[in-house]
C-alpha positions as protocol buffer text, in pm:
chain_id: "A"
residue {
  index: 1
  type: MET
  ca { x: -5284 y: -3714 z: 7053 }
}
residue {
  index: 2
  type: THR
  ca { x: -5151 y: -3654 z: 7385 }
}
residue {
  index: 3
  type: ASP
  ca { x: -5348 y: -3586 z: 7693 }
}
residue {
  index: 4
  type: ALA
  ca { x: -5496 y: -3221 z: 7786 }
}
residue {
  index: 5
  type: HIS
  ca { x: -5260 y: -3171 z: 8077 }
}
residue {
  index: 6
  type: ALA
  ca { x: -4967 y: -3245 z: 7844 }
}
residue {
  index: 7
  type: GLU
  ca { x: -5098 y: -2975 z: 7601 }
}
residue {
  index: 8
  type: THR
  ca { x: -5123 y: -2702 z: 7865 }
}
residue {
  index: 9
  type: ARG
  ca { x: -4838 y: -2402 z: 7823 }
}
residue {
  index: 10
  type: THR
  ca { x: -4754 y: -2192 z: 8085 }
}
residue {
  index: 11
  type: LEU
  ca { x: -4652 y: -1822 z: 8055 }
}
residue {
  index: 12
  type: VAL
  ca { x: -4454 y: -1679 z: 8331 }
}
residue {
  index: 13
  type: LEU
  ca { x: -4454 y: -1303 z: 8298 }
}
residue {
  index: 14
  type: LEU
  ca { x: -4171 y: -1111 z: 8508 }
}
residue {
  index: 15
  type: ARG
  ca { x: -4118 y: -764 z: 8566 }
}
residue {
  index: 16
  type: HIS
  ca { x: -3747 y: -687 z: 8630 }
}
residue {
  index: 17
  type: ALA
  ca { x: -3621 y: -679 z: 8967 }
}
residue {
  index: 18
  type: LYS
  ca { x: -3545 y: -324 z: 9143 }
}
residue {
  index: 19
  type: ALA
  ca { x: -3301 y: -126 z: 8968 }
}
residue {
  index: 20
  type: GLU
  ca { x: -3072 y: 167 z: 9058 }
}
residue {
  index: 21
  type: GLN
  ca { x: -3198 y: 504 z: 8995 }
}
residue {
  index: 22
  type: GLY
  ca { x: -3080 y: 643 z: 8662 }
}
residue {
  index: 23
  type: SER
  ca { x: -2955 y: 988 z: 8601 }
}
residue {
  index: 24
  type: ASP
  ca { x: -3128 y: 1068 z: 8293 }
}
residue {
  index: 25
  type: ALA
  ca { x: -3355 y: 890 z: 8059 }
}
residue {
  index: 26
  type: ALA
  ca { x: -3100 y: 852 z: 7792 }
}
residue {
  index: 27
  type: ASP
  ca { x: -2910 y: 588 z: 8016 }
}
residue {
  index: 28
  type: ASP
  ca { x: -3209 y: 402 z: 8115 }
}
residue {
  index: 29
  type: ALA
  ca { x: -3113 y: 85 z: 7931 }
}
residue {
  index: 30
  type: ASN
  ca { x: -2802 y: 77 z: 8115 }
}
residue {
  index: 31
  type: ARG
  ca { x: -2950 y: 80 z: 8467 }
}
residue {
  index: 32
  type: PRO
  ca { x: -2821 y: -212 z: 8706 }
}
residue {
  index: 33
  type: LEU
  ca { x: -3005 y: -386 z: 8957 }
}
residue {
  index: 34
  type: SER
  ca { x: -2982 y: -249 z: 9316 }
}
residue {
  index: 35
  type: PRO
  ca { x: -2881 y: -484 z: 9586 }
}
residue {
  index: 36
  type: ARG
  ca { x: -3237 y: -557 z: 9657 }
}
residue {
  index: 37
  type: GLY
  ca { x: -3309 y: -616 z: 9311 }
}
residue {
  index: 38
  type: ASP
  ca { x: -3022 y: -903 z: 9312 }
}
residue {
  index: 39
  type: ALA
  ca { x: -3164 y: -1072 z: 9602 }
}
residue {
  index: 40
  type: ASP
  ca { x: -3507 y: -1041 z: 9477 }
}
residue {
  index: 41
  type: ALA
  ca { x: -3408 y: -1188 z: 9136 }
}
residue {
  index: 42
  type: ALA
  ca { x: -3269 y: -1499 z: 9326 }
}
residue {
  index: 43
  type: ALA
  ca { x: -3576 y: -1524 z: 9530 }
}
residue {
  index: 44
  type: ALA
  ca { x: -3795 y: -1514 z: 9222 }
}
residue {
  index: 45
  type: GLY
  ca { x: -3595 y: -1827 z: 9076 }
}
residue {
  index: 46
  type: ALA
  ca { x: -3614 y: -1987 z: 9351 }
}
residue {
  index: 47
  type: TRP
  ca { x: -3995 y: -1969 z: 9386 }
}
residue {
  index: 48
  type: LEU
  ca { x: -4020 y: -2066 z: 9000 }
}
residue {
  index: 49
  type: ALA
  ca { x: -3810 y: -2377 z: 9082 }
}
residue {
  index: 50
  type: HIS
  ca { x: -3990 y: -2463 z: 9369 }
}
residue {
  index: 51
  type: HIS
  ca { x: -4332 y: -2469 z: 9190 }
}
residue {
  index: 52
  type: GLY
  ca { x: -4186 y: -2651 z: 8880 }
}
residue {
  index: 53
  type: LEU
  ca { x: -4213 y: -2349 z: 8661 }
}
residue {
  index: 54
  type: LEU
  ca { x: -3868 y: -2406 z: 8502 }
}
residue {
  index: 55
  type: PRO
  ca { x: -3883 y: -2234 z: 8146 }
}
residue {
  index: 56
  type: ASP
  ca { x: -3802 y: -2407 z: 7807 }
}
residue {
  index: 57
  type: VAL
  ca { x: -3759 y: -2087 z: 7686 }
}
residue {
  index: 58
  type: VAL
  ca { x: -3671 y: -1738 z: 7795 }
}
residue {
  index: 59
  type: ILE
  ca { x: -3739 y: -1433 z: 7609 }
}
residue {
  index: 60
  type: CYS
  ca { x: -3557 y: -1123 z: 7806 }
}
residue {
  index: 61
  type: SER
  ca { x: -3537 y: -749 z: 7722 }
}
residue {
  index: 62
  type: THR
  ca { x: -3174 y: -662 z: 7633 }
}
residue {
  index: 63
  type: ALA
  ca { x: -3168 y: -369 z: 7897 }
}
residue {
  index: 64
  type: ARG
  ca { x: -2904 y: -437 z: 8159 }
}
residue {
  index: 65
  type: ARG
  ca { x: -3171 y: -453 z: 8453 }
}
residue {
  index: 66
  type: THR
  ca { x: -3346 y: -745 z: 8280 }
}
residue {
  index: 67
  type: ARG
  ca { x: -3053 y: -937 z: 8186 }
}
residue {
  index: 68
  type: GLN
  ca { x: -2915 y: -912 z: 8531 }
}
residue {
  index: 69
  type: THR
  ca { x: -3266 y: -1028 z: 8658 }
}
residue {
  index: 70
  type: TRP
  ca { x: -3249 y: -1333 z: 8424 }
}
residue {
  index: 71
  type: HIS
  ca { x: -2894 y: -1406 z: 8572 }
}
residue {
  index: 72
  type: GLY
  ca { x: -3031 y: -1394 z: 8923 }
}
residue {
  index: 73
  type: VAL
  ca { x: -3345 y: -1583 z: 8853 }
}
residue {
  index: 74
  type: ALA
  ca { x: -3147 y: -1863 z: 8686 }
}
residue {
  index: 75
  type: MET
  ca { x: -2912 y: -1874 z: 8984 }
}
residue {
  index: 76
  type: GLY
  ca { x: -3226 y: -1887 z: 9222 }
}
residue {
  index: 77
  type: MET
  ca { x: -3338 y: -2178 z: 9014 }
}
residue {
  index: 78
  type: THR
  ca { x: -3042 y: -2369 z: 9101 }
}
residue {
  index: 79
  type: GLY
  ca { x: -3022 y: -2298 z: 9479 }
}
residue {
  index: 80
  type: ALA
  ca { x: -3053 y: -2546 z: 9770 }
}
residue {
  index: 81
  type: PRO
  ca { x: -3364 y: -2610 z: 9936 }
}
residue {
  index: 82
  type: PRO
  ca { x: -3595 y: -2542 z: 10107 }
}
residue {
  index: 83
  type: GLU
  ca { x: -3607 y: -2232 z: 9878 }
}
residue {
  index: 84
  type: GLY
  ca { x: -3461 y: -2390 z: 9576 }
}
residue {
  index: 85
  type: GLY
  ca { x: -3597 y: -2677 z: 9356 }
}
residue {
  index: 86
  type: PRO
  ca { x: -3526 y: -2903 z: 9099 }
}
residue {
  index: 87
  type: THR
  ca { x: -3318 y: -2805 z: 8817 }
}
residue {
  index: 88
  type: GLY
  ca { x: -3368 y: -2918 z: 8454 }
}
residue {
  index: 89
  type: PRO
  ca { x: -3220 y: -2880 z: 8130 }
}
residue {
  index: 90
  type: SER
  ca { x: -3104 y: -2538 z: 8052 }
}
residue {
  index: 91
  type: PRO
  ca { x: -3354 y: -2305 z: 7870 }
}
residue {
  index: 92
  type: THR
  ca { x: -3342 y: -2152 z: 7519 }
}
residue {
  index: 93
  type: VAL
  ca { x: -3262 y: -1786 z: 7596 }
}
residue {
  index: 94
  type: ARG
  ca { x: -3362 y: -1509 z: 7370 }
}
residue {
  index: 95
  type: TYR
  ca { x: -3237 y: -1157 z: 7427 }
}
residue {
  index: 96
  type: GLU
  ca { x: -3495 y: -932 z: 7260 }
}
residue {
  index: 97
  type: PRO
  ca { x: -3431 y: -565 z: 7175 }
}
residue {
  index: 98
  type: GLY
  ca { x: -3797 y: -533 z: 7101 }
}
residue {
  index: 99
  type: ALA
  ca { x: -3894 y: -627 z: 7452 }
}
residue {
  index: 100
  type: TYR
  ca { x: -3754 y: -307 z: 7589 }
}
residue {
  index: 101
  type: ASP
  ca { x: -4017 y: -41 z: 7630 }
}
residue {
  index: 102
  type: ALA
  ca { x: -4258 y: -244 z: 7432 }
}
residue {
  index: 103
  type: HIS
  ca { x: -4622 y: -229 z: 7408 }
}
residue {
  index: 104
  type: PRO
  ca { x: -4833 y: -530 z: 7502 }
}
residue {
  index: 105
  type: GLU
  ca { x: -4905 y: -615 z: 7141 }
}
residue {
  index: 106
  type: GLU
  ca { x: -4544 y: -619 z: 7074 }
}
residue {
  index: 107
  type: LEU
  ca { x: -4460 y: -864 z: 7356 }
}
residue {
  index: 108
  type: LEU
  ca { x: -4765 y: -1073 z: 7256 }
}
residue {
  index: 109
  type: ALA
  ca { x: -4588 y: -1114 z: 6916 }
}
residue {
  index: 110
  type: LEU
  ca { x: -4257 y: -1221 z: 7056 }
}
residue {
  index: 111
  type: VAL
  ca { x: -4426 y: -1510 z: 7279 }
}
residue {
  index: 112
  type: ARG
  ca { x: -4634 y: -1606 z: 6963 }
}
residue {
  index: 113
  type: THR
  ca { x: -4290 y: -1730 z: 6826 }
}
residue {
  index: 114
  type: VAL
  ca { x: -4179 y: -1960 z: 7102 }
}
residue {
  index: 115
  type: ASP
  ca { x: -4123 y: -2296 z: 6961 }
}
residue {
  index: 116
  type: PRO
  ca { x: -4431 y: -2505 z: 6979 }
}
residue {
  index: 117
  type: ALA
  ca { x: -4277 y: -2785 z: 7157 }
}
residue {
  index: 118
  type: ALA
  ca { x: -4181 y: -2568 z: 7463 }
}
residue {
  index: 119
  type: ARG
  ca { x: -4439 y: -2605 z: 7747 }
}
residue {
  index: 120
  type: THR
  ca { x: -4329 y: -2326 z: 7966 }
}
residue {
  index: 121
  type: ALA
  ca { x: -4177 y: -1972 z: 7876 }
}
residue {
  index: 122
  type: LEU
  ca { x: -4045 y: -1690 z: 8067 }
}
residue {
  index: 123
  type: LEU
  ca { x: -4101 y: -1346 z: 7951 }
}
residue {
  index: 124
  type: ILE
  ca { x: -3897 y: -1075 z: 8146 }
}
residue {
  index: 125
  type: ALA
  ca { x: -3965 y: -719 z: 8061 }
}
residue {
  index: 126
  type: HIS
  ca { x: -4061 y: -372 z: 8162 }
}
residue {
  index: 127
  type: ASN
  ca { x: -4384 y: -192 z: 8302 }
}
residue {
  index: 128
  type: PRO
  ca { x: -4610 y: -95 z: 8160 }
}
residue {
  index: 129
  type: GLY
  ca { x: -4600 y: -349 z: 7882 }
}
residue {
  index: 130
  type: ILE
  ca { x: -4575 y: -650 z: 8092 }
}
residue {
  index: 131
  type: SER
  ca { x: -4861 y: -547 z: 8327 }
}
residue {
  index: 132
  type: LEU
  ca { x: -5065 y: -461 z: 8024 }
}
residue {
  index: 133
  type: LEU
  ca { x: -4981 y: -806 z: 7854 }
}
residue {
  index: 134
  type: SER
  ca { x: -5112 y: -1002 z: 8202 }
}
residue {
  index: 135
  type: ALA
  ca { x: -5421 y: -796 z: 8171 }
}
residue {
  index: 136
  type: PHE
  ca { x: -5477 y: -859 z: 7807 }
}
residue {
  index: 137
  type: LEU
  ca { x: -5431 y: -1230 z: 7865 }
}
residue {
  index: 138
  type: ASP
  ca { x: -5667 y: -1260 z: 8161 }
}
residue {
  index: 139
  type: PRO
  ca { x: -5870 y: -936 z: 8193 }
}
residue {
  index: 140
  type: GLU
  ca { x: -6038 y: -1099 z: 8536 }
}
residue {
  index: 141
  type: GLY
  ca { x: -5749 y: -1174 z: 8695 }
}
residue {
  index: 142
  type: THR
  ca { x: -5521 y: -851 z: 8721 }
}
residue {
  index: 143
  type: ASP
  ca { x: -5528 y: -585 z: 8969 }
}
residue {
  index: 144
  type: GLU
  ca { x: -5515 y: -191 z: 8884 }
}
residue {
  index: 145
  type: GLU
  ca { x: -5180 y: -168 z: 9017 }
}
residue {
  index: 146
  type: GLY
  ca { x: -5004 y: -382 z: 8765 }
}
residue {
  index: 147
  type: LEU
  ca { x: -4698 y: -607 z: 8848 }
}
residue {
  index: 148
  type: ARG
  ca { x: -4445 y: -509 z: 9092 }
}
residue {
  index: 149
  type: THR
  ca { x: -4074 y: -525 z: 9050 }
}
residue {
  index: 150
  type: ALA
  ca { x: -3973 y: -898 z: 9062 }
}
residue {
  index: 151
  type: GLU
  ca { x: -4327 y: -992 z: 9041 }
}
residue {
  index: 152
  type: SER
  ca { x: -4426 y: -1304 z: 8826 }
}
residue {
  index: 153
  type: ALA
  ca { x: -4759 y: -1353 z: 8678 }
}
residue {
  index: 154
  type: VAL
  ca { x: -4827 y: -1713 z: 8583 }
}
residue {
  index: 155
  type: HIS
  ca { x: -5076 y: -1760 z: 8292 }
}
residue {
  index: 156
  type: THR
  ca { x: -5187 y: -2108 z: 8152 }
}
residue {
  index: 157
  type: SER
  ca { x: -5350 y: -2199 z: 7828 }
}
residue {
  index: 158
  type: THR
  ca { x: -5403 y: -2492 z: 7618 }
}
residue {
  index: 159
  type: ASN
  ca { x: -5368 y: -2257 z: 7314 }
}
residue {
  index: 160
  type: ALA
  ca { x: -5091 y: -2304 z: 7114 }
}
residue {
  index: 161
  type: TRP
  ca { x: -4835 y: -2001 z: 7143 }
}
residue {
  index: 162
  type: ALA
  ca { x: -4898 y: -1871 z: 6801 }
}
residue {
  index: 163
  type: ASP
  ca { x: -5259 y: -1868 z: 6883 }
}
residue {
  index: 164
  type: LEU
  ca { x: -5263 y: -1679 z: 7225 }
}
residue {
  index: 165
  type: GLY
  ca { x: -5491 y: -1373 z: 7224 }
}
residue {
  index: 166
  type: PRO
  ca { x: -5726 y: -1160 z: 7417 }
}
residue {
  index: 167
  type: ALA
  ca { x: -5825 y: -1336 z: 7743 }
}
residue {
  index: 168
  type: GLY
  ca { x: -5651 y: -1635 z: 7618 }
}
residue {
  index: 169
  type: ALA
  ca { x: -5445 y: -1743 z: 7909 }
}
residue {
  index: 170
  type: ARG
  ca { x: -5578 y: -1760 z: 8251 }
}
residue {
  index: 171
  type: LEU
  ca { x: -5391 y: -1611 z: 8556 }
}
residue {
  index: 172
  type: THR
  ca { x: -5333 y: -1904 z: 8790 }
}
residue {
  index: 173
  type: ALA
  ca { x: -5060 y: -1764 z: 9042 }
}
residue {
  index: 174
  type: ARG
  ca { x: -4874 y: -1417 z: 9097 }
}
residue {
  index: 175
  type: HIS
  ca { x: -4588 y: -1390 z: 9333 }
}
residue {
  index: 176
  type: THR
  ca { x: -4352 y: -1102 z: 9414 }
}
residue {
  index: 177
  type: ALA
  ca { x: -4020 y: -1191 z: 9525 }
}
residue {
  index: 178
  type: ARG
  ca { x: -3863 y: -1019 z: 9829 }
}
residue {
  index: 179
  type: GLY
  ca { x: -3524 y: -1148 z: 9900 }
}
């Protein structure tokens, strides 16, 4: 058996960065990031790298703005100091259609499928589901406003991914990226 620190799992919940306004609901999944969103995504990646929160697994909604957010985060993780940080092996990236417009239970079901060997997972999705999932995992650690665009909520747990449930992952950090 390994020590308790090695068994700690970290789940980073990230709301996608700021997107351009859409003209109609039918085209919502194709909205791109705004210039501010591009900068904020890179800043989020730099913050994650600086704090050693490099994911082993990334679960990302298939919406254009979330895929672009992941791209910006990945680029930000390889940035130069002082805002950048160390880079590790490339994570396994899963683009999941079910993460678009998902309820927190659906997002949690995706997290529960993470490889048991993974220690850090990053979920990039949308409100309200991503904020509600954060509140579900730690009801004491959230605020009423939920996650803002490009905001990360870092949860830790000693539970296996498959066993995450209500109040099962303490909120240990929040960060709103503003590039």
